[in-house]
Amino acid sequence: TLRHAQRMLRDLEEFDLAWLEDPFPHHRFELLRPLTESSAVPIGSGDDITDPQILIDLVTSRAVDVLRVDATTLGGMQDTLDVLGAARQAGIPTSGHAHSYVHQHLSFASEAMHHIEVFPDDRPFEPSYRLTTGSVFPHIEDGLLRRPSEPGLAFALDLDRIEQWADRSTTRRAA
């Protein structure tokens, strides 16, 4: 509930968090603005939302202190750039959710994207690295990501591994 979240955030104030991520399920985004307005702890949310207009509305209504975006669920780069443009205009920083090989480019293309979420390659939380031959993790020094110099998304699919894991079974319908 909103009241429970407010109480919890008062207890967290002493820890000087960069932001508290997703205090409510994504379908309860109407609770974000009252929480953001009443909390000293910054609120970040949005990475589960797939409709770019809802994210733009979160920004324009100042419902979040940090907007979390995921280009892989928003419809690609253009829709994400539209959301980032709205966030930049409102002065609300954004953070790219997972898929760092995609979001790294957006972070260098937009002043609005201040952070991207990156996981070490051996972490099971974001297993997409198992299907690629590149990673942004080795390009991080002192918490900062170096600008990629490779063309494209700066990774390649590991076609041998994809072939190894491919499911070639067929399903037949009974007549």
Coordinates of C-alpha atoms in Angstrom, one line a residue:
T1 CA 0.0 0.0 0.0
L2 CA 1.0 3.6 -0.3
R3 CA 1.1 4.0 3.5
H4 CA 3.3 0.9 3.9
A5 CA 5.7 2.2 1.3
Q6 CA 5.9 5.6 2.9
R7 CA 6.7 4.1 6.2
M8 CA 9.3 1.8 4.7
L9 CA 11.0 4.7 2.9
R10 CA 11.2 6.8 6.1
D11 CA 13.2 3.9 7.6
L12 CA 15.5 3.8 4.5
E13 CA 16.3 7.6 4.4
E14 CA 19.4 7.1 6.5
F15 CA 21.1 5.0 3.9
D16 CA 21.2 7.7 1.2
L17 CA 20.1 5.4 -1.6
A18 CA 20.5 6.5 -5.2
W19 CA 16.9 5.4 -5.7
L20 CA 14.4 2.7 -4.6
E21 CA 13.4 0.7 -7.6
D22 CA 9.9 -0.5 -8.3
P23 CA 8.1 0.1 -5.0
F24 CA 4.8 -1.1 -6.5
P25 CA 3.9 -3.6 -9.2
H26 CA 4.0 -2.0 -12.7
H27 CA 0.2 -2.0 -13.0
R28 CA -0.1 0.3 -9.9
F29 CA 1.8 3.2 -11.4
E30 CA -0.9 5.6 -10.1
L31 CA 0.7 5.2 -6.7
L32 CA 4.1 6.4 -7.8
R33 CA 3.5 10.2 -7.8
P34 CA 2.0 10.3 -4.2
L35 CA 5.0 8.2 -3.0
T36 CA 7.5 10.3 -4.9
E37 CA 6.0 13.6 -3.5
S38 CA 6.1 12.3 0.1
S39 CA 9.5 10.6 0.1
A40 CA 13.0 11.9 0.6
V41 CA 14.3 8.7 -1.0
P42 CA 14.3 9.0 -4.8
I43 CA 11.8 6.6 -6.6
G44 CA 12.8 4.8 -9.8
S45 CA 10.3 2.8 -11.8
G46 CA 9.2 2.0 -15.3
D47 CA 11.2 -0.8 -16.8
D48 CA 8.3 -3.2 -16.8
I49 CA 6.1 -0.8 -18.7
T50 CA 5.8 -1.6 -22.4
D51 CA 3.8 1.5 -23.5
P52 CA 6.0 4.5 -24.3
Q53 CA 3.2 6.9 -23.6
I54 CA 2.8 5.7 -20.1
L55 CA 6.5 6.3 -19.4
I56 CA 6.2 9.8 -20.9
D57 CA 3.2 10.4 -18.7
L58 CA 5.2 9.3 -15.6
V59 CA 7.8 11.8 -16.6
T60 CA 5.5 14.7 -17.3
S61 CA 3.5 14.1 -14.1
R62 CA 6.8 13.9 -12.2
A63 CA 5.7 10.5 -10.8
V64 CA 9.3 9.2 -10.6
D65 CA 12.7 10.7 -9.7
V66 CA 14.5 8.2 -12.0
L67 CA 12.8 6.7 -15.0
R68 CA 13.7 3.0 -15.7
V69 CA 13.5 2.1 -19.4
D70 CA 14.0 -1.1 -21.4
A71 CA 14.4 -0.6 -25.1
T72 CA 13.8 -4.3 -25.7
T73 CA 10.2 -4.1 -24.4
L74 CA 9.4 -0.5 -25.6
G75 CA 9.4 -1.3 -29.3
G76 CA 13.0 -0.5 -30.0
M77 CA 15.3 2.4 -30.2
Q78 CA 13.0 5.1 -31.7
D79 CA 10.3 4.7 -29.0
T80 CA 13.0 4.6 -26.4
L81 CA 14.6 7.8 -27.8
D82 CA 11.1 9.5 -27.6
V83 CA 10.8 8.5 -24.0
L84 CA 14.4 9.7 -23.3
G85 CA 13.6 13.0 -25.0
A86 CA 10.7 13.6 -22.7
A87 CA 12.8 12.7 -19.7
R88 CA 15.5 15.0 -20.8
Q89 CA 13.0 17.9 -21.2
A90 CA 11.7 17.2 -17.7
G91 CA 15.1 16.9 -16.2
I92 CA 14.5 13.4 -15.0
P93 CA 17.4 11.0 -15.3
T94 CA 16.9 7.6 -16.8
S95 CA 18.4 4.2 -16.2
G96 CA 18.6 1.4 -18.8
H97 CA 17.2 -1.9 -17.6
A98 CA 19.4 -4.9 -18.2
H99 CA 20.4 -5.6 -21.9
S100 CA 23.5 -3.4 -21.4
Y101 CA 24.7 -4.0 -25.0
V102 CA 21.6 -2.1 -26.2
H103 CA 21.4 0.5 -23.5
Q104 CA 25.1 1.5 -23.7
H105 CA 24.4 3.1 -27.0
L106 CA 21.4 5.0 -25.7
S107 CA 23.5 6.2 -22.7
F108 CA 26.0 7.8 -25.1
A109 CA 23.3 9.1 -27.4
S110 CA 21.1 10.8 -24.8
E111 CA 22.0 13.1 -21.9
A112 CA 18.9 11.7 -20.1
M113 CA 20.3 8.2 -19.6
H114 CA 22.6 8.5 -16.7
H115 CA 22.9 4.8 -15.8
I116 CA 22.6 1.4 -17.3
E117 CA 22.2 -1.8 -15.4
V118 CA 25.1 -4.2 -16.0
F119 CA 25.6 -7.7 -14.6
P120 CA 28.8 -9.7 -14.6
D121 CA 28.8 -12.3 -17.3
D122 CA 28.7 -15.2 -14.8
R123 CA 25.4 -14.0 -13.2
P124 CA 22.3 -16.1 -14.0
F125 CA 19.9 -13.1 -13.6
E126 CA 20.7 -11.9 -17.2
P127 CA 21.6 -15.0 -19.2
S128 CA 21.6 -13.4 -22.6
Y129 CA 25.4 -13.2 -22.5
R130 CA 25.4 -17.0 -23.0
L131 CA 24.2 -16.5 -26.6
T132 CA 26.6 -13.7 -27.5
T133 CA 30.3 -13.3 -28.1
G134 CA 30.6 -9.8 -26.5
S135 CA 29.9 -8.1 -23.2
V136 CA 30.1 -4.6 -21.9
F137 CA 31.2 -5.7 -18.4
P138 CA 35.0 -5.8 -19.3
H139 CA 34.6 -2.2 -20.6
I140 CA 33.8 -0.8 -17.2
E141 CA 36.5 1.0 -15.2
D142 CA 35.9 2.6 -11.9
G143 CA 32.1 2.3 -12.4
L144 CA 32.2 4.0 -15.8
L145 CA 31.5 2.4 -19.1
R146 CA 33.9 3.2 -22.0
R147 CA 32.2 4.3 -25.2
P148 CA 32.0 1.3 -27.6
S149 CA 34.1 1.5 -30.7
E150 CA 32.6 -1.5 -32.4
P151 CA 29.9 -1.0 -35.0
G152 CA 26.3 -2.1 -34.3
L153 CA 25.4 -3.2 -30.8
A154 CA 29.0 -4.2 -30.0
F155 CA 28.3 -7.9 -29.7
A156 CA 27.7 -10.8 -32.0
L157 CA 25.5 -13.8 -31.7
D158 CA 27.4 -17.0 -30.9
L159 CA 25.8 -19.1 -33.6
D160 CA 27.5 -22.3 -32.5
R161 CA 26.0 -22.0 -29.1
I162 CA 22.6 -21.0 -30.5
E163 CA 22.7 -24.1 -32.7
Q164 CA 23.7 -26.2 -29.7
W165 CA 20.7 -25.0 -27.7
A166 CA 18.2 -24.9 -30.6
D167 CA 15.0 -27.0 -30.2
R168 CA 14.4 -28.7 -33.5
S169 CA 11.4 -30.7 -32.3
T170 CA 8.1 -30.4 -34.2
T171 CA 4.6 -30.6 -32.9
R172 CA 1.9 -32.2 -35.0
R173 CA -1.8 -31.6 -34.5
A174 CA -4.1 -34.5 -34.4
A175 CA -6.7 -34.5 -37.1

